[in-house]
Every structure is written in structure tokens, then in C-alpha cells.
Coordinates of C-alpha atoms in Angstrom, one line a residue:
M1 CA 0.0 0.0 0.0
K2 CA 3.0 2.3 0.4
Y3 CA 3.3 3.1 -3.3
I4 CA -0.4 4.1 -3.7
T5 CA -1.0 7.7 -2.8
V6 CA -4.3 9.6 -3.2
Q7 CA -4.7 13.3 -2.2
N8 CA -7.6 15.6 -2.1
N9 CA -7.7 18.9 -4.1
Q10 CA -5.0 17.9 -6.5
G11 CA -7.0 18.7 -9.6
V12 CA -6.4 15.1 -10.8
P13 CA -9.3 12.5 -10.5
K14 CA -8.6 10.0 -7.8
Y15 CA -8.7 7.0 -10.1
K16 CA -6.0 8.6 -12.2
Q17 CA -3.9 9.2 -9.0
I18 CA -4.1 5.4 -8.4
I19 CA -3.0 4.7 -11.9
Q20 CA -0.1 7.2 -11.7
S21 CA 1.0 5.7 -8.4
I22 CA 1.2 2.2 -9.8
E23 CA 3.0 3.4 -12.9
K24 CA 5.6 5.2 -10.8
A25 CA 6.0 2.0 -8.7
I26 CA 6.6 -0.1 -11.8
E27 CA 9.0 2.5 -13.2
S28 CA 11.0 2.5 -10.0
E29 CA 10.8 -1.4 -9.9
K30 CA 8.9 -1.4 -6.6
L31 CA 6.4 -3.5 -8.6
V32 CA 7.6 -6.1 -11.0
K33 CA 5.8 -8.6 -13.3
G34 CA 3.8 -11.1 -11.3
D35 CA 3.4 -8.9 -8.2
Q36 CA -0.1 -8.7 -6.7
L37 CA -1.7 -5.3 -6.2
P38 CA -3.6 -4.4 -3.0
S39 CA -7.2 -5.6 -3.1
V40 CA -9.9 -3.2 -4.0
N41 CA -11.3 -3.3 -0.5
K42 CA -7.8 -2.4 1.0
V43 CA -7.4 0.6 -1.2
C44 CA -10.9 1.7 -0.5
L45 CA -10.4 1.6 3.3
A46 CA -6.9 3.1 3.2
H47 CA -7.9 6.1 1.2
E48 CA -11.6 6.4 1.9
L49 CA -12.6 5.8 -1.7
S50 CA -15.5 4.1 -3.3
R51 CA -15.2 0.7 -4.9
D52 CA -16.1 2.3 -8.3
T53 CA -13.1 4.6 -8.1
V54 CA -10.6 1.9 -7.4
L55 CA -12.2 -0.5 -10.0
Q56 CA -12.0 2.3 -12.6
A57 CA -8.3 2.6 -12.0
Y58 CA -7.7 -1.2 -12.1
D59 CA -9.9 -1.7 -15.1
E60 CA -8.0 1.0 -17.1
L61 CA -4.7 -0.7 -16.3
K62 CA -6.3 -4.0 -17.3
K63 CA -7.4 -2.6 -20.6
R64 CA -3.9 -1.3 -21.3
G65 CA -2.5 -4.7 -20.6
I66 CA -0.5 -3.7 -17.5
V67 CA -2.5 -5.8 -15.0
F68 CA -4.6 -8.9 -15.2
A69 CA -7.3 -10.2 -12.9
I70 CA -7.7 -13.7 -11.4
P71 CA -11.3 -14.1 -10.3
G72 CA -11.5 -14.6 -6.5
K73 CA -7.8 -13.8 -6.0
G74 CA -7.1 -10.3 -7.2
Y75 CA -5.1 -8.2 -9.6
Y76 CA -1.5 -8.8 -10.7
I77 CA 1.1 -7.1 -12.8
K78 CA 1.1 -8.5 -16.3
S79 CA 3.4 -6.1 -18.1
V80 CA 5.8 -3.3 -17.1
E81 CA 5.3 -1.5 -20.4
I82 CA 3.7 1.6 -18.9
N83 CA 4.3 3.7 -22.0
I84 CA 1.5 1.9 -23.7
K85 CA -1.4 4.4 -23.2
Q86 CA -3.8 2.9 -25.7
K87 CA -4.3 -0.8 -26.4
I88 CA -6.6 -1.2 -29.4
F89 CA -8.6 -4.2 -30.5
L90 CA -9.0 -4.2 -34.3
L91 CA -11.3 -6.7 -35.9
F92 CA -11.2 -7.0 -39.7
D93 CA -13.3 -9.2 -41.9
E94 CA -10.3 -10.2 -44.0
L95 CA -7.0 -8.9 -45.2
N96 CA -6.6 -7.9 -48.8
I97 CA -4.5 -5.3 -50.6
F98 CA -6.9 -2.4 -50.0
K99 CA -7.6 -3.4 -46.4
E100 CA -3.9 -3.5 -45.9
D101 CA -3.7 0.1 -47.1
L102 CA -6.3 1.0 -44.5
Y103 CA -4.4 -0.8 -41.8
N104 CA -1.0 0.7 -42.6
S105 CA -2.5 4.2 -42.8
F106 CA -4.1 3.7 -39.4
L107 CA -0.9 2.5 -37.8
E108 CA 1.0 5.5 -39.4
N109 CA -1.4 8.0 -38.0
I110 CA -2.3 6.6 -34.6
G111 CA 1.0 7.7 -33.1
K112 CA 3.4 6.3 -30.6
N113 CA 2.6 4.5 -27.3
V114 CA -0.3 2.7 -28.9
Q115 CA -0.5 -1.1 -29.2
V116 CA -2.8 -2.4 -32.0
D117 CA -3.8 -6.1 -32.0
I118 CA -5.5 -7.2 -35.3
F119 CA -7.9 -10.1 -35.6
F120 CA -9.9 -11.5 -38.5
H121 CA -13.4 -13.1 -38.5
H122 CA -13.4 -14.1 -42.1
F123 CA -17.2 -13.6 -42.3
N124 CA -17.8 -16.3 -39.7
F125 CA -20.4 -15.0 -37.2
Q126 CA -19.6 -17.6 -34.6
F127 CA -15.9 -16.6 -34.6
F128 CA -17.0 -12.9 -34.6
Q129 CA -18.9 -13.5 -31.4
K130 CA -16.1 -15.6 -29.9
V131 CA -13.2 -13.3 -30.5
I132 CA -15.1 -10.3 -29.1
A133 CA -16.3 -12.2 -26.0
E134 CA -12.7 -13.4 -25.3
N135 CA -11.2 -9.9 -25.6
N136 CA -14.0 -7.9 -23.8
G137 CA -12.4 -5.8 -21.1
N138 CA -8.8 -6.2 -22.3
Y139 CA -8.5 -3.1 -24.5
T140 CA -9.0 0.7 -24.3
K141 CA -10.7 0.8 -27.7
Y142 CA -12.5 -1.6 -30.0
I143 CA -12.6 -1.1 -33.7
I144 CA -15.1 -3.5 -35.4
M145 CA -15.8 -4.4 -39.0
P146 CA -19.3 -5.9 -38.7
T147 CA -19.7 -6.6 -42.4
A148 CA -23.3 -7.6 -43.2
F149 CA -23.9 -9.6 -40.0
E150 CA -27.5 -8.9 -39.2
E151 CA -27.0 -9.6 -35.5
A152 CA -23.7 -7.9 -35.1
H153 CA -25.2 -5.3 -32.7
T154 CA -26.2 -8.0 -30.2
T155 CA -22.5 -8.9 -29.8
I156 CA -21.1 -5.4 -30.0
K157 CA -23.4 -4.0 -27.3
S158 CA -21.6 -6.3 -24.8
L159 CA -18.5 -4.1 -25.2
P160 CA -18.0 -0.8 -23.3
V161 CA -20.2 1.6 -25.2
N162 CA -17.9 4.5 -25.1
D163 CA -14.9 2.5 -26.4
V164 CA -16.4 1.1 -29.7
Y165 CA -15.8 2.4 -33.2
I166 CA -17.5 0.9 -36.3
L167 CA -15.4 0.5 -39.5
D168 CA -16.3 0.2 -43.2
Q169 CA -19.9 -0.9 -42.9
T170 CA -22.6 0.2 -40.6
N171 CA -26.4 -0.2 -40.3
S172 CA -29.4 1.3 -38.4
E173 CA -28.7 -0.9 -35.3
L174 CA -25.2 0.6 -35.0
F175 CA -25.9 4.3 -35.6
S176 CA -25.3 5.1 -32.0
Y177 CA -21.6 4.2 -32.4
P178 CA -19.0 6.5 -34.0
S179 CA -17.9 5.2 -37.4
I180 CA -16.0 5.8 -40.6
H181 CA -17.8 3.8 -43.2
Q182 CA -18.9 3.5 -46.9
N183 CA -22.3 4.3 -48.2
F184 CA -22.4 1.4 -50.7
I185 CA -25.9 2.2 -52.1
Q186 CA -25.0 5.8 -52.9
N187 CA -21.4 5.1 -53.9
I188 CA -22.2 2.6 -56.6
Y189 CA -25.1 4.7 -57.8
D190 CA -23.0 7.9 -58.1
G191 CA -20.1 6.0 -59.7
L192 CA -22.3 4.6 -62.4
L193 CA -23.9 8.0 -62.9
E194 CA -20.5 9.6 -63.3
G195 CA -19.7 7.0 -66.0
K196 CA -23.1 7.1 -67.7
S197 CA -21.9 8.8 -70.9
R198 CA -19.7 5.8 -71.5
L199 CA -22.3 3.2 -70.3
D200 CA -24.8 4.6 -72.9
K201 CA -22.9 2.9 -75.7
Y202 CA -23.5 -0.6 -74.2
K203 CA -26.6 -2.7 -74.3
K204 CA -26.7 -4.3 -70.9
L205 CA -25.3 -3.9 -67.3
I206 CA -24.5 -7.1 -65.3
I207 CA -23.4 -7.2 -61.7
I208 CA -21.7 -10.3 -60.4
F209 CA -22.9 -10.5 -56.9
P210 CA -22.4 -13.8 -54.9
G211 CA -23.9 -12.1 -51.9
F212 CA -21.8 -13.8 -49.3
R213 CA -19.1 -11.2 -48.6
E214 CA -20.3 -8.3 -50.7
P215 CA -22.3 -5.5 -49.0
L216 CA -26.0 -5.7 -50.0
G217 CA -25.9 -1.9 -50.7
M218 CA -23.8 -2.6 -53.8
K219 CA -26.7 -4.5 -55.4
I220 CA -29.3 -2.1 -54.3
G221 CA -27.4 0.9 -55.7
F222 CA -26.8 -1.0 -59.0
L223 CA -30.5 -1.8 -59.3
N224 CA -31.6 1.7 -58.4
F225 CA -29.4 3.2 -61.1
C226 CA -30.5 0.7 -63.8
K227 CA -34.2 1.4 -63.0
D228 CA -33.8 5.2 -62.9
F229 CA -32.0 5.3 -66.3
G230 CA -33.7 2.4 -68.1
F231 CA -30.7 0.2 -68.5
E232 CA -31.3 -3.5 -69.3
H233 CA -29.6 -5.3 -66.5
E234 CA -29.0 -8.6 -64.7
V235 CA -27.8 -9.8 -61.3
I236 CA -25.8 -13.0 -61.4
T237 CA -24.2 -14.9 -58.4
E238 CA -21.3 -16.3 -60.4
F239 CA -19.6 -16.0 -63.8
K240 CA -18.5 -19.6 -64.3
H241 CA -19.7 -21.4 -67.5
R242 CA -21.0 -18.1 -69.0
S243 CA -20.1 -16.5 -72.3
I244 CA -19.8 -12.8 -72.8
T245 CA -22.2 -11.2 -75.3
P246 CA -20.8 -8.1 -77.1
G247 CA -22.4 -5.0 -75.6
E248 CA -22.3 -6.2 -72.0
V249 CA -20.7 -4.3 -69.1
Y250 CA -19.8 -6.2 -66.0
V251 CA -19.7 -4.6 -62.6
I252 CA -17.4 -6.8 -60.5
P253 CA -16.9 -6.6 -56.7
S254 CA -14.6 -9.6 -56.6
D255 CA -11.1 -9.6 -58.1
R256 CA -11.4 -13.4 -58.6
D257 CA -14.4 -12.7 -60.9
L258 CA -12.5 -9.9 -62.6
V259 CA -9.8 -12.4 -63.6
R260 CA -12.4 -14.9 -64.9
V261 CA -14.2 -12.3 -67.0
I262 CA -10.9 -11.1 -68.6
E263 CA -9.8 -14.7 -69.3
K264 CA -13.1 -15.5 -70.9
A265 CA -13.1 -12.4 -73.0
K266 CA -9.6 -13.3 -74.3
S267 CA -10.8 -16.8 -75.2
Q268 CA -13.6 -15.3 -77.1
Q269 CA -11.2 -12.8 -78.8
L270 CA -13.2 -9.8 -77.4
T271 CA -11.6 -6.4 -76.9
I272 CA -12.2 -4.8 -73.5
G273 CA -13.6 -1.2 -73.7
Q274 CA -15.0 -1.9 -77.2
D275 CA -16.8 -5.2 -77.4
Y276 CA -17.5 -5.3 -73.6
G277 CA -16.9 -3.2 -70.5
I278 CA -15.7 -3.7 -67.0
I279 CA -16.2 -1.7 -63.8
S280 CA -14.3 -3.2 -60.9
Y281 CA -14.9 -2.3 -57.2
N282 CA -12.0 -1.2 -54.9
E283 CA -8.8 0.3 -56.3
T284 CA -5.5 -1.6 -56.4
P285 CA -2.2 -0.7 -58.1
L286 CA -2.5 -3.6 -60.6
K287 CA -5.8 -2.2 -61.9
K288 CA -4.0 0.8 -63.2
I289 CA -2.1 -1.3 -65.7
V290 CA -4.0 -4.5 -66.3
E291 CA -5.6 -4.4 -69.8
N292 CA -4.4 -0.8 -70.2
G293 CA -6.4 0.1 -67.1
I294 CA -9.5 -1.2 -65.3
T295 CA -12.2 1.3 -64.4
T296 CA -12.9 1.2 -60.7
I297 CA -15.4 2.6 -58.1
S298 CA -13.4 2.9 -54.9
T299 CA -13.2 4.6 -51.6
D300 CA -9.9 6.0 -50.4
F301 CA -8.8 3.4 -47.9
E302 CA -5.7 5.4 -46.8
Q303 CA -7.9 8.3 -46.0
M304 CA -10.2 6.0 -44.0
G305 CA -7.4 4.8 -41.9
K306 CA -6.2 8.4 -41.3
I307 CA -9.7 9.6 -40.2
L308 CA -10.2 6.6 -37.9
A309 CA -6.9 7.4 -36.1
E310 CA -7.8 11.1 -35.8
M311 CA -11.2 10.2 -34.3
I312 CA -9.6 8.0 -31.6
L313 CA -6.8 10.4 -30.8
K314 CA -9.2 13.3 -30.5
G315 CA -12.0 11.4 -28.9
R316 CA -14.4 12.3 -31.7
K317 CA -17.7 10.5 -31.9
D318 CA -18.8 11.2 -35.4
Q319 CA -20.5 9.0 -38.1
I320 CA -18.5 9.8 -41.2
E321 CA -19.1 8.6 -44.8
N322 CA -15.7 8.1 -46.4
K323 CA -15.5 9.6 -49.9
C324 CA -15.8 7.4 -53.0
K325 CA -15.1 8.1 -56.7
L326 CA -15.1 6.6 -60.1
L327 CA -11.7 6.1 -61.7
L328 CA -12.3 6.0 -65.5
R329 CA -9.9 3.9 -67.5
S330 CA -9.8 1.9 -70.8
S331 CA -12.0 -0.9 -69.6
L332 CA -15.1 1.2 -70.1

């Protein structure tokens, strides 16, 4: 108890004084890894504090990874890395080249003294639930990609409400949480509208939409555009065993399907941008040069990572739609 000091009228909240005392004790090696902290009751009695005040201090140290709790026994020193002020839980759906851009941008802008642990749920809702439950209470911030999980909010609401940020996709059940996200309905609609002068020379628009990983908003925005401007259109779930008819434009969310369409067109000796068209979703460096350039509709993932870092560092609680644009190239 000698290393915990709490004083009145210091202008510093008492729970923060407890944290600072423990940090100083670790720094001076009065506390080392594995040492047990005084019980919550002992600290309360010694300093005439409420249990909530002491628990708030211990819980923050727990979230930062400095202490851990053993139920029925108490709190122990887990790490002496007291410079880690933020410990962030980052749950992605998957890692691909554009999500990697987002991740690297976030790391670059989040600053020093921050530990970021990344996890992937790979569109598996059971694992989504499991990894959140196992890490609840162990981090200062939780950044979640809920994808299109309809019941994501039931799991997310178990986390500390003020520590959650939603990334990439959101829905009406998650509007109470701060987020940096895409508006897929509006983005694909606006992208197609921007390219309408080129689309007018084609006979039919086709979106390849398996519907497993792709946001439903993509299909809705596509259908809305085709209806509003009278384009003949079709939604297909896969491209396999299909031939390309001259005059078709393919809107392709998946890069695997992008390759299949290009390969099939070559076997049919069709020229991209003349006999048929392609609009891909999400920009990558290769799309700038493949087939003399693939037209894409894409958000700026580096900007998304930067905004997310700023929101956390400044404690902002906004709901932000990340900008999206059409990048016109030879494929259309």
C-alpha cells in the first residue's frame, strides 16, 4: 500500500492518481511482473474511496495490458510497459490489398505509445462472437468491421459503449456508435452515374454479386441506377460457364471474378472497352495497368485509416461517410 498515494484537491481524478502511483512503482521497480496489487477493499479503506473509483483505475490498467485479474484472487502485474497508453482491438473481416492500405494508414497516424492487435473473423459470425467475447475488457478501444452480419449489434453491445468504433460498414442498429464507413448504395449509384456517358454505348449492365461477402448496398445501388435510367440489367451470383455477349458491361466486386471475365473475353477474342466493358470495385495498383487500365469505383482506404486514427486520438464520436469516386480507364 505504500506506493499508492491519493490526495484531495490535486485537480487530478482520484482513479488517475491510483494509476499514476502504480505506474511510478513499476518505473522504480517497486512493482515487477507477477506482483499482486492491493485488493480493491484495502485501497478503499486506506484512502476512503468508493469501490467504483478503485475499480475504474484497475480496469483501465487492465485494458492497457498492464495488469490482469484472477477471479477470487485479485489483480496482478502483467506487463511493465507503462508507456502503452492505448491498447486497441482491431477486428477486420479479411486482409486484402486495400484493407492492408487502410491498416497501414491507421498505424502510421495513430502515433506512438499505442498497441494495436489485429484479428480477422473471415465472415464467420460464430468466430466474430467468440473473439469479441474473449477480448472484452482487455482493451481501451474496440474497432469492429461488422460486415453484413444482421445480429452484429447483439454482440457489439456487450463491449464498453464509449470505447467502440465501427469501420467500413454500418447499419441502423449501429448508428449510436462512432464510425468511418462507406455508403455502398450511394457510392455505386454515383459511380455509375458519373460514367453514364460511357455506359450509354453498351446494351446491358450485369453485376456479379455472390452475396456472401459483398455488402448488399452494392446490389441495391446498382438496381436503383438501372431502374432510374432504363438500362437493361441482370444480377448473377457467379460467372462460371458463362459466355460474354458483345455490348455487356460487367460490374465486378470480386477480383477473382474480374480475372475470370478477362480470361473468358480473351478466349472469345473480345476487346475490352470496345466489345464489352468492366467496372471493378476497390482500387488496387494492378488495376491501373491490367488491360491498359481497369475502371474502378473505390473509396480512399488510406484516408479512411487516417480519419479513424484522428477520431480515436481526439475522442471524436462522429459518423463519417468516407469519400468514394469513379476512376475511369480503358475498360469502359
